[in-house]
CSV table of C-alpha atoms in Angstrom, one decimal:
chain,number,residue,atom,x,y,z
A,1,UNK,CA,-27.3,-39.5,-65.3
A,2,UNK,CA,-30.7,-41.2,-64.6
A,3,UNK,CA,-32.6,-38.0,-65.3
A,4,UNK,CA,-31.1,-37.6,-68.8
A,5,UNK,CA,-31.3,-41.3,-69.5
A,6,UNK,CA,-35.0,-41.3,-68.7
A,7,UNK,CA,-35.4,-38.1,-70.7
A,8,UNK,CA,-33.9,-39.9,-73.7
A,9,UNK,CA,-36.5,-42.7,-73.2
A,10,UNK,CA,-39.3,-40.1,-73.3
A,11,UNK,CA,-38.0,-38.6,-76.6
A,12,UNK,CA,-37.8,-42.1,-78.1
A,13,UNK,CA,-41.4,-42.8,-77.2
A,14,UNK,CA,-42.9,-39.7,-78.6
A,15,UNK,CA,-44.8,-39.8,-81.9
A,16,UNK,CA,-42.9,-39.2,-84.1
A,17,UNK,CA,-39.8,-40.0,-82.1
A,18,UNK,CA,-37.3,-37.2,-81.5
A,19,UNK,CA,-34.1,-39.0,-82.5
A,20,UNK,CA,-31.8,-36.0,-82.2
A,21,UNK,CA,-33.0,-34.9,-78.7
A,22,UNK,CA,-32.9,-38.6,-77.5
A,23,UNK,CA,-29.2,-38.9,-78.6
A,24,UNK,CA,-28.3,-35.5,-77.0
A,25,UNK,CA,-29.9,-36.6,-73.7
A,26,UNK,CA,-28.1,-39.9,-73.8
A,27,UNK,CA,-24.8,-38.1,-74.5
A,28,UNK,CA,-25.2,-36.0,-71.4
A,29,UNK,CA,-26.0,-39.0,-69.3
A,30,UNK,CA,-22.9,-40.8,-70.6
A,31,UNK,CA,-20.6,-37.9,-69.8
A,32,UNK,CA,-21.7,-38.4,-66.2
A,33,UNK,CA,-21.5,-42.2,-66.2
A,34,UNK,CA,-19.9,-43.8,-69.3
A,35,UNK,CA,-20.9,-47.3,-68.0
A,36,UNK,CA,-24.6,-46.6,-67.8
A,37,UNK,CA,-26.3,-49.4,-69.7
A,38,UNK,CA,-29.7,-47.8,-70.4
A,39,UNK,CA,-28.1,-44.6,-71.6
A,40,UNK,CA,-25.8,-46.7,-74.0
A,41,UNK,CA,-28.8,-48.7,-75.2
A,42,UNK,CA,-31.0,-45.6,-75.7
A,43,UNK,CA,-28.3,-43.7,-77.6
A,44,UNK,CA,-27.9,-46.7,-79.9
A,45,UNK,CA,-31.7,-46.6,-80.5
A,46,UNK,CA,-31.6,-42.9,-81.3
A,47,UNK,CA,-28.8,-43.5,-83.8
A,48,UNK,CA,-30.5,-46.5,-85.4
A,49,UNK,CA,-33.8,-44.5,-85.7
A,50,UNK,CA,-36.0,-47.6,-85.4
A,51,UNK,CA,-33.7,-49.7,-87.6
A,52,UNK,CA,-34.7,-47.7,-90.7
A,53,UNK,CA,-33.2,-48.6,-94.1
A,54,UNK,CA,-30.6,-46.4,-95.7
A,55,UNK,CA,-28.7,-45.5,-92.5
A,56,UNK,CA,-25.0,-44.6,-93.2
A,57,UNK,CA,-22.6,-47.4,-92.3
A,58,UNK,CA,-20.9,-45.1,-89.8
A,59,UNK,CA,-24.2,-44.7,-87.9
A,60,UNK,CA,-24.6,-48.5,-87.7
A,61,UNK,CA,-21.0,-48.9,-86.4
A,62,UNK,CA,-21.5,-46.2,-83.8
A,63,UNK,CA,-24.7,-47.9,-82.6
A,64,UNK,CA,-23.0,-51.3,-82.5
A,65,UNK,CA,-20.2,-49.8,-80.3
A,66,UNK,CA,-22.7,-48.6,-77.8
A,67,UNK,CA,-24.6,-51.9,-77.8
A,68,UNK,CA,-21.5,-54.0,-77.4
A,69,UNK,CA,-20.4,-51.8,-74.5
A,70,UNK,CA,-23.8,-52.3,-72.9
A,71,UNK,CA,-23.7,-56.0,-73.5
A,72,UNK,CA,-20.3,-56.2,-71.9
A,73,UNK,CA,-21.8,-54.8,-68.7
A,74,UNK,CA,-25.0,-56.8,-68.8
A,75,UNK,CA,-24.2,-60.0,-70.8
A,76,UNK,CA,-27.4,-61.7,-69.8
A,77,UNK,CA,-29.7,-58.9,-71.2
A,78,UNK,CA,-31.6,-60.5,-74.0
A,79,UNK,CA,-32.9,-57.2,-75.5
A,80,UNK,CA,-29.4,-55.9,-75.9
A,81,UNK,CA,-28.2,-59.3,-77.3
A,82,UNK,CA,-30.9,-59.3,-80.0
A,83,UNK,CA,-30.1,-55.7,-81.0
A,84,UNK,CA,-26.4,-56.5,-81.2
A,85,UNK,CA,-27.2,-59.5,-83.5
A,86,UNK,CA,-29.5,-57.4,-85.7
A,87,UNK,CA,-27.1,-54.6,-86.2
A,88,UNK,CA,-24.1,-56.9,-86.7
A,89,UNK,CA,-26.0,-58.7,-89.5
A,90,UNK,CA,-26.7,-55.4,-91.3
A,91,UNK,CA,-23.0,-54.5,-91.2
A,92,UNK,CA,-22.1,-58.0,-92.4
A,93,UNK,CA,-24.4,-57.5,-95.4
A,94,UNK,CA,-22.7,-54.2,-96.3
A,95,UNK,CA,-19.3,-55.9,-96.0
A,96,UNK,CA,-20.3,-58.8,-98.2
A,97,UNK,CA,-21.5,-56.3,-100.9
A,98,UNK,CA,-18.1,-54.8,-101.0
A,99,UNK,CA,-16.4,-58.2,-101.3
A,100,UNK,CA,-16.1,-58.9,-105.0
A,101,UNK,CA,-15.8,-62.3,-106.6
A,102,UNK,CA,-12.7,-62.9,-108.8
A,103,UNK,CA,-12.9,-61.3,-112.3
A,104,UNK,CA,-13.2,-64.6,-114.1
A,105,UNK,CA,-16.1,-65.6,-111.8
A,106,UNK,CA,-17.8,-62.2,-112.6
A,107,UNK,CA,-17.5,-62.9,-116.3
A,108,UNK,CA,-18.8,-66.5,-116.0
A,109,UNK,CA,-21.7,-65.7,-113.7
A,110,UNK,CA,-23.0,-62.3,-114.9
A,111,UNK,CA,-22.1,-61.8,-118.6
A,112,UNK,CA,-24.1,-63.7,-121.2
A,113,UNK,CA,-22.0,-66.1,-123.3
A,114,UNK,CA,-23.8,-64.9,-126.4
A,115,UNK,CA,-22.3,-61.4,-125.9
A,116,UNK,CA,-18.8,-62.9,-125.9
A,117,UNK,CA,-19.3,-64.7,-129.2
A,118,UNK,CA,-16.4,-64.2,-131.8
A,119,UNK,CA,-14.4,-62.3,-129.2
A,120,UNK,CA,-11.5,-63.0,-126.9
A,121,UNK,CA,-10.3,-63.2,-123.3
A,122,UNK,CA,-7.7,-60.5,-122.5
A,123,UNK,CA,-8.5,-60.6,-118.8
A,124,UNK,CA,-5.2,-61.6,-117.4
A,125,UNK,CA,-3.0,-59.4,-119.6
A,126,UNK,CA,-5.2,-56.3,-120.2
A,127,UNK,CA,-8.2,-56.6,-117.8
A,128,UNK,CA,-11.1,-57.1,-120.3
A,129,UNK,CA,-13.0,-59.6,-122.3
A,130,UNK,CA,-14.9,-58.9,-125.5
A,131,UNK,CA,-17.3,-60.3,-128.1
A,132,UNK,CA,-19.2,-59.1,-131.2
A,133,UNK,CA,-22.2,-59.6,-133.4
A,134,UNK,CA,-23.0,-58.2,-136.8
A,135,UNK,CA,-23.8,-54.7,-135.4
A,136,UNK,CA,-21.9,-54.2,-132.2
A,137,UNK,CA,-18.6,-54.9,-130.4
A,138,UNK,CA,-19.1,-55.6,-126.6
A,139,UNK,CA,-16.3,-54.9,-124.2
A,140,UNK,CA,-16.5,-56.0,-120.5
A,141,UNK,CA,-14.2,-54.8,-117.7
A,142,UNK,CA,-14.8,-56.6,-114.4
A,143,UNK,CA,-14.3,-54.6,-111.2
A,144,UNK,CA,-11.3,-55.5,-109.1
A,145,UNK,CA,-11.3,-55.0,-105.3
A,146,UNK,CA,-14.4,-52.9,-105.2
A,147,UNK,CA,-17.5,-52.0,-107.2
A,148,UNK,CA,-17.2,-49.3,-109.8
A,149,UNK,CA,-18.8,-45.9,-109.3
A,150,UNK,CA,-19.9,-44.1,-112.5
A,151,UNK,CA,-19.3,-40.5,-111.2
A,152,UNK,CA,-15.7,-40.8,-110.0
A,153,UNK,CA,-14.1,-44.0,-111.3
A,154,UNK,CA,-14.9,-44.3,-115.0
A,155,UNK,CA,-13.5,-42.1,-117.8
A,156,UNK,CA,-14.6,-43.2,-121.3
A,157,UNK,CA,-14.1,-41.1,-124.5
A,158,UNK,CA,-15.3,-42.5,-127.8
A,159,UNK,CA,-14.2,-41.4,-131.2
A,160,UNK,CA,-14.8,-42.9,-134.7
A,161,UNK,CA,-11.4,-44.5,-134.7
A,162,UNK,CA,-10.2,-44.3,-131.1
A,163,UNK,CA,-11.4,-45.4,-127.7
A,164,UNK,CA,-9.9,-44.1,-124.4
A,165,UNK,CA,-10.8,-46.0,-121.3
A,166,UNK,CA,-9.6,-45.3,-117.8
A,167,UNK,CA,-10.7,-46.8,-114.5
A,168,UNK,CA,-9.7,-45.3,-111.1
A,169,UNK,CA,-9.8,-46.7,-107.6
A,170,UNK,CA,-11.3,-44.8,-104.7
A,171,UNK,CA,-7.7,-44.0,-103.7
A,172,UNK,CA,-7.2,-42.3,-107.1
A,173,UNK,CA,-4.9,-45.0,-108.4
A,174,UNK,CA,-5.3,-46.1,-112.0
A,175,UNK,CA,-6.6,-49.6,-112.3
A,176,UNK,CA,-6.9,-49.7,-116.1
A,177,UNK,CA,-5.8,-47.2,-118.8
A,178,UNK,CA,-6.2,-47.9,-122.5
A,179,UNK,CA,-5.8,-45.1,-125.0
A,180,UNK,CA,-5.3,-46.4,-128.5
A,181,UNK,CA,-6.8,-46.6,-132.0
A,182,UNK,CA,-9.6,-49.1,-132.6
A,183,UNK,CA,-9.2,-52.0,-135.0
A,184,UNK,CA,-12.0,-50.6,-137.2
A,185,UNK,CA,-14.1,-47.5,-137.3
A,186,UNK,CA,-17.3,-47.1,-135.1
A,187,UNK,CA,-20.3,-44.8,-134.9
A,188,UNK,CA,-19.7,-42.8,-131.7
A,189,UNK,CA,-23.3,-41.5,-131.6
A,190,UNK,CA,-24.7,-45.0,-131.6
A,191,UNK,CA,-22.2,-46.3,-129.1
A,192,UNK,CA,-22.5,-46.3,-125.3
A,193,UNK,CA,-21.2,-47.5,-121.9
A,194,UNK,CA,-22.8,-48.4,-118.6
A,195,UNK,CA,-22.0,-50.0,-115.3
A,196,UNK,CA,-24.0,-53.2,-114.7
A,197,UNK,CA,-24.9,-55.4,-111.8
A,198,UNK,CA,-24.4,-52.6,-109.3
A,199,UNK,CA,-20.9,-51.7,-110.5
A,200,UNK,CA,-19.6,-55.3,-110.8
A,201,UNK,CA,-18.4,-54.6,-114.4
A,202,UNK,CA,-18.2,-51.9,-117.1
A,203,UNK,CA,-19.9,-52.7,-120.4
A,204,UNK,CA,-18.9,-50.7,-123.5
A,205,UNK,CA,-21.0,-51.1,-126.6
A,206,UNK,CA,-19.4,-50.0,-129.9
A,207,UNK,CA,-21.6,-49.7,-133.0
A,208,UNK,CA,-19.8,-51.0,-136.1
A,209,UNK,CA,-19.6,-48.7,-139.0
A,210,UNK,CA,-18.9,-51.1,-141.9
A,211,UNK,CA,-21.5,-53.9,-142.1
A,212,UNK,CA,-20.0,-55.5,-145.2
A,213,UNK,CA,-16.6,-56.1,-143.5
A,214,UNK,CA,-18.1,-56.5,-140.0
A,215,UNK,CA,-15.7,-59.1,-138.4
A,216,UNK,CA,-13.2,-57.6,-135.9
A,217,UNK,CA,-10.0,-59.5,-135.3
A,218,UNK,CA,-9.4,-57.4,-132.1
A,219,UNK,CA,-10.7,-54.3,-130.3
A,220,UNK,CA,-7.7,-52.1,-130.2
A,221,UNK,CA,-4.8,-52.1,-132.7
A,222,UNK,CA,-1.8,-54.0,-131.2
A,223,UNK,CA,-4.0,-56.1,-128.8
A,224,UNK,CA,-4.2,-59.9,-129.1
A,225,UNK,CA,-6.2,-61.2,-132.1
A,226,UNK,CA,-9.2,-63.5,-131.7
A,227,UNK,CA,-9.0,-67.0,-133.1
A,228,UNK,CA,-12.8,-67.1,-133.5
A,229,UNK,CA,-14.2,-67.7,-137.0
A,230,UNK,CA,-16.0,-64.9,-138.8
A,231,UNK,CA,-19.8,-64.9,-139.1
A,232,UNK,CA,-19.6,-66.3,-142.6
A,233,UNK,CA,-17.2,-69.1,-141.5
A,234,UNK,CA,-19.5,-69.9,-138.6
A,235,UNK,CA,-22.5,-70.2,-141.0
A,236,UNK,CA,-20.4,-72.4,-143.3
A,237,UNK,CA,-19.4,-74.7,-140.4
A,238,UNK,CA,-23.0,-75.0,-139.2
A,239,UNK,CA,-24.1,-76.0,-142.8
A,240,UNK,CA,-21.2,-78.5,-143.0
A,241,UNK,CA,-22.2,-80.0,-139.7
A,242,UNK,CA,-25.8,-80.2,-140.7
A,243,UNK,CA,-25.0,-81.9,-144.0
A,244,UNK,CA,-22.7,-84.4,-142.2
A,245,UNK,CA,-25.4,-85.3,-139.7
A,246,UNK,CA,-27.9,-85.8,-142.5
A,247,UNK,CA,-25.4,-88.0,-144.4
A,248,UNK,CA,-24.7,-90.0,-141.3
A,249,UNK,CA,-28.4,-90.5,-140.7
A,250,UNK,CA,-29.0,-91.8,-144.2
A,251,UNK,CA,-26.0,-94.2,-143.9
A,252,UNK,CA,-27.5,-95.6,-140.7
A,253,UNK,CA,-30.8,-96.6,-142.4
A,254,UNK,CA,-31.2,-100.4,-142.7
A,255,UNK,CA,-30.8,-101.9,-146.2
A,256,UNK,CA,-34.1,-103.4,-147.4
A,257,UNK,CA,-34.2,-106.7,-149.4
A,258,UNK,CA,-36.7,-105.7,-152.1
A,259,UNK,CA,-37.2,-109.3,-153.3
A,260,UNK,CA,-38.1,-110.5,-149.8
A,261,UNK,CA,-40.3,-107.5,-149.3
A,262,UNK,CA,-42.2,-108.3,-152.5
A,263,UNK,CA,-42.8,-111.9,-151.4
A,264,UNK,CA,-44.2,-110.6,-148.1
A,265,UNK,CA,-46.5,-108.3,-150.0
A,266,UNK,CA,-47.7,-111.1,-152.3
A,267,UNK,CA,-48.3,-113.4,-149.3
């Protein structure tokens, strides 16, 4: 056991280190004595490969198992304690990346309010929010439970008058499935979709076809209508508000006594 444990140490100290051979030597040592602390620690080092980035999570957890077993045998060993802490923090970071905030928080924190202008919130009933400008309709679908993967979890088919959208979980279960006619026609060649913020939400961008009648009441036919005013109505409201502010400012100007002012000028 000591022979193969020391051999693992030699492999670890070579330049470049021979990780595979070091792990194999540690494996042999541990078949002889599963409680051997140095063999446990050296196998963990071989698995961690000098704590390089990009290690699979399974490798991190295997290394942590060896380190915790070694720490249990020698709880006062500071080197093992530090390594346990370092690996545990890396695993915690991975766990935190998988933990998603609620859908409403994703919308509030990561999606620009300007992209939700003149749209609607269908999050609770249908799983998406949307907005629009003169040229595009923006649809946002927040991830639920886990981040979205482009290759396996998103199916999006765009046609001039129809949009099919399906999101699958890693277990193959359907999380969202909308296959319906659009409220108005779009330009499929100018439309697109992408995952944003590392898979936190899906963003579908539909290019409007009719610029003269550009306001959309809803995304899909039969879905809830927005109560937002049209672009023309918004412009009219802004002009009315500006005029009201100007009128109010003029009303607030102090009245001048012209006769008294003339006497002051003469004096």
